[in-house]
CSV table of C-alpha atoms in Angstrom, one decimal:
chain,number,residue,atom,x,y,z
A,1,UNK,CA,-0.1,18.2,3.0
A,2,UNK,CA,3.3,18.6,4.7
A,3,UNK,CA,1.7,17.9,8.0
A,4,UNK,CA,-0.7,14.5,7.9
A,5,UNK,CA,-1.2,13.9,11.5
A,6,UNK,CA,-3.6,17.1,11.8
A,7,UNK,CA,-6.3,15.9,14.4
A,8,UNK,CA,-8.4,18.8,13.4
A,9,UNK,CA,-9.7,19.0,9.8
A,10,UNK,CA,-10.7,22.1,8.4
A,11,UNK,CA,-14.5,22.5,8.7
A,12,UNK,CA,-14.4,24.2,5.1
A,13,UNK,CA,-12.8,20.4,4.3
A,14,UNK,CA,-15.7,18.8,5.4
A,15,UNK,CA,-18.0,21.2,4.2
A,16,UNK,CA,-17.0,20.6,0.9
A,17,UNK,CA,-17.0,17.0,1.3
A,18,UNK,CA,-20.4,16.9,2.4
A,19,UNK,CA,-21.7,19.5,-0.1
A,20,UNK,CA,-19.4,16.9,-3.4
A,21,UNK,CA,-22.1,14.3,-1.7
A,22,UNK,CA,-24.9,16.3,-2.9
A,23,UNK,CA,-23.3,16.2,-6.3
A,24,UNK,CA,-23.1,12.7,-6.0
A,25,UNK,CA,-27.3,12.8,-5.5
A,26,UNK,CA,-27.6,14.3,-8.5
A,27,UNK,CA,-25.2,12.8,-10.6
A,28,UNK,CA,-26.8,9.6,-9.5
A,29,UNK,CA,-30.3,10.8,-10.2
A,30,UNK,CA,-29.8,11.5,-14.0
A,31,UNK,CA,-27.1,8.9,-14.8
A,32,UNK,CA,-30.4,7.1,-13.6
A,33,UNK,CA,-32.7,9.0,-15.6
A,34,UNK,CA,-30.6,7.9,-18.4
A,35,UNK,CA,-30.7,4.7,-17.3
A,36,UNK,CA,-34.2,4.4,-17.6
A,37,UNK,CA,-34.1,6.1,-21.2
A,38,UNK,CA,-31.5,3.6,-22.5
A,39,UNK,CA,-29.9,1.0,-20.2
A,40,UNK,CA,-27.5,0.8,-16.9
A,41,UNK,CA,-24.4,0.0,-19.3
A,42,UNK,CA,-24.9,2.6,-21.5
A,43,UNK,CA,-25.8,5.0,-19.2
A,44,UNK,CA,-22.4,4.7,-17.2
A,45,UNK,CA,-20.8,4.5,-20.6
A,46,UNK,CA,-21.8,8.0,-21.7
A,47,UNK,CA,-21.7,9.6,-18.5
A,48,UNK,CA,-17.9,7.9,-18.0
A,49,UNK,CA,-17.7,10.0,-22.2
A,50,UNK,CA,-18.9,13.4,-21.6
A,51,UNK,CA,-17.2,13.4,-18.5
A,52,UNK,CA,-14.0,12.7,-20.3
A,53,UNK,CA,-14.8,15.9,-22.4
A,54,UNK,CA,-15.7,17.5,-20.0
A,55,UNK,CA,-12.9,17.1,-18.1
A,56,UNK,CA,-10.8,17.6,-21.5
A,57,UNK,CA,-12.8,21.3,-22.3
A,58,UNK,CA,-12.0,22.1,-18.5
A,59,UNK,CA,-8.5,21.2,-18.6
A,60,UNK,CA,-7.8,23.2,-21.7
A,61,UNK,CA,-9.6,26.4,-20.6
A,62,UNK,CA,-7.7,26.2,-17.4
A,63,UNK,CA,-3.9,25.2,-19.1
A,64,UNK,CA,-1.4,27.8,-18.1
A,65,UNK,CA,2.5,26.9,-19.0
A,66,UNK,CA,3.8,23.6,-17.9
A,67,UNK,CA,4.9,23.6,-14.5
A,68,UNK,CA,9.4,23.4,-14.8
A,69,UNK,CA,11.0,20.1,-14.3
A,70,UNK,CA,12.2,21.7,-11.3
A,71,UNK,CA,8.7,21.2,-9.6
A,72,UNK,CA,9.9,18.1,-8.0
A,73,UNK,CA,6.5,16.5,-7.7
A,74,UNK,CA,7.2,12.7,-7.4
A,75,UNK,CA,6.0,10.4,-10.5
A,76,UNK,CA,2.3,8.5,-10.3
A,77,UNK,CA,3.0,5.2,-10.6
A,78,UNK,CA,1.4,3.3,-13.5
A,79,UNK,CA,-1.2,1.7,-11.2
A,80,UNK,CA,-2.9,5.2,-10.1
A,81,UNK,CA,-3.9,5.6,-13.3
A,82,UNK,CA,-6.5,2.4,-12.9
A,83,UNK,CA,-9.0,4.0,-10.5
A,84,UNK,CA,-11.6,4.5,-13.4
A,85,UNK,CA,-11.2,0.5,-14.2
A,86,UNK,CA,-12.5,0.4,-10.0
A,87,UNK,CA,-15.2,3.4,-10.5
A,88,UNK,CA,-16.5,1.5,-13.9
A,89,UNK,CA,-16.8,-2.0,-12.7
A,90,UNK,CA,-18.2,-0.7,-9.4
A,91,UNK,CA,-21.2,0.9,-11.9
A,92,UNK,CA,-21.4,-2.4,-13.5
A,93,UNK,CA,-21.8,-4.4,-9.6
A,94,UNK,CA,-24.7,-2.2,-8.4
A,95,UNK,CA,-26.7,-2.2,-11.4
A,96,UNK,CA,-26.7,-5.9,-11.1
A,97,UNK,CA,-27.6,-5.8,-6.8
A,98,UNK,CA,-30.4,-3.7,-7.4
A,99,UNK,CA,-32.1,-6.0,-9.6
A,100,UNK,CA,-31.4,-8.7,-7.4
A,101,UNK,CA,-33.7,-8.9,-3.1
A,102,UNK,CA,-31.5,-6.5,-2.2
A,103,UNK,CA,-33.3,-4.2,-4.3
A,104,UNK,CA,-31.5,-0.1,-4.0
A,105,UNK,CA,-31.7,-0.2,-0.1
A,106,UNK,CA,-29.6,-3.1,0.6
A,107,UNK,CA,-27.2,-1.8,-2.4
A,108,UNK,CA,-26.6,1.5,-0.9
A,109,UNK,CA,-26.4,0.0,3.0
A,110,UNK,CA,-23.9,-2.6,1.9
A,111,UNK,CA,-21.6,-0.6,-0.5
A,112,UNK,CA,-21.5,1.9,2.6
A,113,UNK,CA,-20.5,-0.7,4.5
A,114,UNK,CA,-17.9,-1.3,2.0
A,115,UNK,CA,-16.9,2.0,2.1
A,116,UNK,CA,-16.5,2.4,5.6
A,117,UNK,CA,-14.2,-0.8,5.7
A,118,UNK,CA,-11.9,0.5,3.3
A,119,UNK,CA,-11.6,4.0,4.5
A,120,UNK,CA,-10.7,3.0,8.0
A,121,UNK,CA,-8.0,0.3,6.6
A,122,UNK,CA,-6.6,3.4,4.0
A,123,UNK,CA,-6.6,5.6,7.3
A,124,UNK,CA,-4.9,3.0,9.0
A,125,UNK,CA,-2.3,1.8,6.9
A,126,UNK,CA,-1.6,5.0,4.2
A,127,UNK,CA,-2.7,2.3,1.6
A,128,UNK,CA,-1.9,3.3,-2.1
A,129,UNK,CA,0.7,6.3,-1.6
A,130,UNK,CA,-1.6,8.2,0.7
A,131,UNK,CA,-0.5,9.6,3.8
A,132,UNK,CA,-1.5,7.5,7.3
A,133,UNK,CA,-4.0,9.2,8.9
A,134,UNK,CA,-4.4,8.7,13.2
A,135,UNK,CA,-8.0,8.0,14.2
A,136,UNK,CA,-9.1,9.4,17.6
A,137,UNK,CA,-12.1,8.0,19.6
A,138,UNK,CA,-14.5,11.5,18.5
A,139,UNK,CA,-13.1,10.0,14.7
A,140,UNK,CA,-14.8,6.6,15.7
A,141,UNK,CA,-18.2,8.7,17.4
A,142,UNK,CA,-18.6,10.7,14.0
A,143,UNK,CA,-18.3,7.7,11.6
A,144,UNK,CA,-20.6,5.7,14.3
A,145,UNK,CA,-23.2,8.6,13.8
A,146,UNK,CA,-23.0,9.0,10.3
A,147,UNK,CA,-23.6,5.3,9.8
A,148,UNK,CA,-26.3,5.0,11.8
A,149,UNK,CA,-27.9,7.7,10.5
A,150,UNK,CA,-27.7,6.6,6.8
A,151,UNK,CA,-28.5,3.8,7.3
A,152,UNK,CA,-32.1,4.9,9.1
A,153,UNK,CA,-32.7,6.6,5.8
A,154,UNK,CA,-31.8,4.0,3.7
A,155,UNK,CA,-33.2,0.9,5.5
A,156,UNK,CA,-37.1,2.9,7.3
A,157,UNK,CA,-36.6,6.4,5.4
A,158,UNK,CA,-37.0,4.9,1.9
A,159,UNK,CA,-38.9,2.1,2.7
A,160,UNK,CA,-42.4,3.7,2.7
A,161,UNK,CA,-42.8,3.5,-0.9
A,162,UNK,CA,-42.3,0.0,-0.8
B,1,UNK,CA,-28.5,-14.4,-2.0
B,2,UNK,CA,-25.0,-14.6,-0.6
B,3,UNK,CA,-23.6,-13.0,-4.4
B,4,UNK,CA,-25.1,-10.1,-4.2
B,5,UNK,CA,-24.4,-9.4,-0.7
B,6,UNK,CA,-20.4,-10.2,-1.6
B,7,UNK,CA,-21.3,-7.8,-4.9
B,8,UNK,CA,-23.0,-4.6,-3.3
B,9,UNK,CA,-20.0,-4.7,-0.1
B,10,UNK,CA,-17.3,-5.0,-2.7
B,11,UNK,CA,-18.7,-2.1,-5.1
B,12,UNK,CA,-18.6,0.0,-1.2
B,13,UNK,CA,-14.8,-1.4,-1.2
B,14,UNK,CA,-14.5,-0.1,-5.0
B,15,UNK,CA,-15.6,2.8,-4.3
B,16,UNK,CA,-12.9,3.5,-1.8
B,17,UNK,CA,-10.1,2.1,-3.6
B,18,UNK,CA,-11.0,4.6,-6.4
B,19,UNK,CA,-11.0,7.6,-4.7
B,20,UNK,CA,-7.9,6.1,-3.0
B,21,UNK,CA,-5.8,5.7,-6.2
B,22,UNK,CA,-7.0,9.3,-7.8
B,23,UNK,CA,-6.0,11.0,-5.0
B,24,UNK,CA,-2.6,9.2,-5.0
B,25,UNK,CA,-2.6,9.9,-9.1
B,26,UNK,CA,-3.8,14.0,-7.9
B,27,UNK,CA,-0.9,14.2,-5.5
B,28,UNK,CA,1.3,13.6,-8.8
B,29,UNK,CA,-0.8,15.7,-11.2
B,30,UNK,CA,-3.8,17.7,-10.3
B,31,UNK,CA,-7.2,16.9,-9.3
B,32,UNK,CA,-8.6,17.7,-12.6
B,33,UNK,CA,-6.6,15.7,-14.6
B,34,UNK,CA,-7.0,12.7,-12.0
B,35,UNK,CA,-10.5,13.1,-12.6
B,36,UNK,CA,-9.5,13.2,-16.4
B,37,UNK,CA,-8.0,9.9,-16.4
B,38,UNK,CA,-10.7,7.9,-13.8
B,39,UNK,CA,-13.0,8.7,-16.8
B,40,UNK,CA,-11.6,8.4,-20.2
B,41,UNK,CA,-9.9,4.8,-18.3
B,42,UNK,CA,-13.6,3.7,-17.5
B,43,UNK,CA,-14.7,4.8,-20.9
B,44,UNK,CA,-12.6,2.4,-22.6
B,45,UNK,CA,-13.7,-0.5,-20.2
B,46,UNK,CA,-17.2,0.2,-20.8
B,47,UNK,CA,-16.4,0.3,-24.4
B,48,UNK,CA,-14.7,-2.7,-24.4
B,49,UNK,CA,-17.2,-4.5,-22.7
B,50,UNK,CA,-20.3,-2.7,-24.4
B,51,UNK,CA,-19.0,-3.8,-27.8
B,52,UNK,CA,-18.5,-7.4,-26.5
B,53,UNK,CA,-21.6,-8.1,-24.7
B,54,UNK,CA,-23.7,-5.9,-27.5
B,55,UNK,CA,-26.3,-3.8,-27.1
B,56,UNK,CA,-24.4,-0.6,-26.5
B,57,UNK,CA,-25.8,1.9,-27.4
B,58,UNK,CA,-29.9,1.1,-27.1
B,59,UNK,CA,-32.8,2.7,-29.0
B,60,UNK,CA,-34.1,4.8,-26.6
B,61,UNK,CA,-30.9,6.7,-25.7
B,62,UNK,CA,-31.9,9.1,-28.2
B,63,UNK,CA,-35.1,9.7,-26.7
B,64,UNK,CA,-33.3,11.0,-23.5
B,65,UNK,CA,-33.7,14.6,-22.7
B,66,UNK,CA,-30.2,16.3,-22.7
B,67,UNK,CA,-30.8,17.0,-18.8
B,68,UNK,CA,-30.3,13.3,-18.2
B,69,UNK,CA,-26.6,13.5,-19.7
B,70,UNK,CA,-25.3,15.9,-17.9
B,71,UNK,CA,-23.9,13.4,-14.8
B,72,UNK,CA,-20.9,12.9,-16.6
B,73,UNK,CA,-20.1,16.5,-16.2
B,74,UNK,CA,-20.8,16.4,-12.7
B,75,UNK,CA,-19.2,13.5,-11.7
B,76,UNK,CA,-16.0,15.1,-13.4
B,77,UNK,CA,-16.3,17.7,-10.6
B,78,UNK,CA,-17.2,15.3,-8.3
B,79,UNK,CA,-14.0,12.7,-8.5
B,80,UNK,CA,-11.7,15.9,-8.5
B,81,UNK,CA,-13.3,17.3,-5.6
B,82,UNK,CA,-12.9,13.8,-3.8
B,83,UNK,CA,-9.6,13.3,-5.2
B,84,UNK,CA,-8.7,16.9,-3.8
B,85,UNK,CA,-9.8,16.2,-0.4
B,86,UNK,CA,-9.0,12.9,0.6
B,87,UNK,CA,-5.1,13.9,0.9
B,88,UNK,CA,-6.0,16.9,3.2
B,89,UNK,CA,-9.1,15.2,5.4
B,90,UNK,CA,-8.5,11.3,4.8
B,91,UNK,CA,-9.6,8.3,3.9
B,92,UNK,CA,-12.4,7.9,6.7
B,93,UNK,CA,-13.2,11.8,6.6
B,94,UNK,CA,-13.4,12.3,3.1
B,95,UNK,CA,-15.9,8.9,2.7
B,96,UNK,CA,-18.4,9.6,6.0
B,97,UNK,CA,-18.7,13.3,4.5
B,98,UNK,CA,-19.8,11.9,1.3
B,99,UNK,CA,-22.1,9.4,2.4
B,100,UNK,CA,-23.5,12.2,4.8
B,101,UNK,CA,-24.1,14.7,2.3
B,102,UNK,CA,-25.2,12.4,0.0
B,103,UNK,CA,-28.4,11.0,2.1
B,104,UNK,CA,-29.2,14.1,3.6
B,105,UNK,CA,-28.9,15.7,0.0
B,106,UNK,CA,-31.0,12.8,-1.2
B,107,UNK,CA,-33.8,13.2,1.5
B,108,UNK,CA,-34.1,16.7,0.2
B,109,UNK,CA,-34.4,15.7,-3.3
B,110,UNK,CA,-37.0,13.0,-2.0
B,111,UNK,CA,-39.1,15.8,-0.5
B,112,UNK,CA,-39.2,17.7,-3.4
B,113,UNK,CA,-40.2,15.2,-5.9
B,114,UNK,CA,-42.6,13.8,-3.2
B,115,UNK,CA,-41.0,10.1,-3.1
B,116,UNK,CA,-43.1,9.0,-0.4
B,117,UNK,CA,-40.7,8.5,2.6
B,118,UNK,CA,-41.0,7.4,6.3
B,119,UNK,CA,-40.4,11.1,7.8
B,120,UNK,CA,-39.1,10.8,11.1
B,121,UNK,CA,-36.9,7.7,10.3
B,122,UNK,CA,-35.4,10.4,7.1
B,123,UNK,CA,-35.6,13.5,9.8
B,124,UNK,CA,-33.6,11.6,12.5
B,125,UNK,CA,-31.3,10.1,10.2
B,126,UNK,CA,-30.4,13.9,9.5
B,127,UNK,CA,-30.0,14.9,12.5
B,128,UNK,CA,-27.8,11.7,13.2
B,129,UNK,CA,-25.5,12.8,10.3
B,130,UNK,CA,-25.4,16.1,11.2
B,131,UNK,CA,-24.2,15.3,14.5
B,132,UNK,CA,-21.9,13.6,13.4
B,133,UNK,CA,-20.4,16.4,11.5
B,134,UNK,CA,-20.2,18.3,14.4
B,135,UNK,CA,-18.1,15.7,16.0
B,136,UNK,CA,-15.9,15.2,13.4
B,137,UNK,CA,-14.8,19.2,13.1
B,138,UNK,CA,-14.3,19.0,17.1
B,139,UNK,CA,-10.8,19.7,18.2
């Protein structure tokens, strides 16, 4: 981390980025199965529970000694603790919008443009603690592609079933 | 029609501000437990609100095979992997990678359950992403 202004991310980086999105598809595709089982709310209620256990079991398998005091790393402050209270009431947003014209499609093409609004402005100004990241024109080409892409396959890909 | 519009761009903004505060929380902690607290946190909102709106826990949640509770555990892995990455790729890297791997991931799955899908818009949109990628690891 000591040096933030790397123009070139590791491609193992990315590749793990793009391979957490297709854990992302399948988390999605059986918090929905659930969904359909119980409800929205209660599906994003348990998932947001045995995750917490999960995480709990995998924690504890993995605890080695408490790192010294001497490990200076600096102190979250109280409000990086809220970002399930964001992840939660985002869950509770797009089960409403898909039930609504915009139907899945227009969910998924306007949170990504919600996504993509926030991630340059966090890029731009370090928001929240994290470090500032330069954007260079190919940074602006890769996001323009990735968009454009998505949002074929969201907007004509998916819309033969309709 | 103009509150869901406002609705589905600010869950995209929540989204980011998520993964945003969990990695700031990781850089203090660890990925794990960052994912840790983004869940048992939205656990006790949803409880909160589940027990205050009713209707929590519906009939047919028993009904459910156990395959269809297994996100949870998978999203654990997921936040910490986000959380992980976004201090070493950024903000912008971190959420087109996603996104990327998440429709192209997605068409796959579409193709394999046969969801009927418009081919060449899904194929192209692939090789948009893709291309992307390839841009993005450029020096």
């Amino acid at each position: 981390m000591s040096n933030t202004e790397t123009q070139r991310p590791n491609p193992l980086h990315l590749l793990a980025a793009f391979g957490t999105g297709g854990l992302l598809t399948l988390m999605v595709f059986f918090n929905g199965e659930l969904g359909r089982y119980a409800s929205p709310l209660f599906s994003s209620w348990a998932a947001h529970g045995t995750g917490t256990v999960a995480a709990a079991v995998l924690l504890a398998v993995l605890w080695r000694r408490r790192p010294k005091a001497s490990d200076t790393k600096p102190r979250a402050p109280l409000w990086a603790y809220l970002g399930g209270l964001s992840g939660a009431i985002t869950v509770m947003l797009t089960s409403t919008t898909v039930n609504t014209p915009l139907g899945l499609a227009g969910t998924l093409a306007l949170g990504l443009a919600g996504q993509v609004v926030f991630s340059l402005a966090a890029d731009l100004w370090g928001l929240f603690g994290l470090p500032k990241r330069k954007l260079l024109p190919k940074d602006f080409g890769a996001l323009g592609l990735v968009v454009a892409g998505s949002a074929l396959i969201i907007l004509v890909g998916m819309g033969a079933g309709a | 029609m103009i509150a869901p519009i406002l609705f589905a761009l600010l869950a995209g903004l929540l989204v980011g501000l998520s993964r945003q505060l969990n990695g700031r929380l990781a850089i203090s902690t660890s990925p794990l437990i960052a994912s840790f607290w983004n869940h048992i946190v939205g656990f006790a909102l949803l409880t909160v609100l589940g027990l205050i709106i009713g209707g929590l826990i519906p009939a047919g949640a028993g009904d459910a095979p156990w395959h269809a509770y297994i996100g949870g555990p998978i999203g654990v892995v997921f936040v910490a992997a986000g959380s992980w990455l976004i201090a070493r790729i950024g903000a912008v890297n971190t959420a087109m990678l996603v996104i990327g791997g998440q429709m192209v991931s997605g068409v796959a799955l579409d193709l394999l359950r046969s969801v009927p899908t418009t081919l060449w818009a899904s194929a192209l949109g692939v090789l948009l992403i893709l291309g992307g990628m390839a841009l993005a690891q450029r020096r």
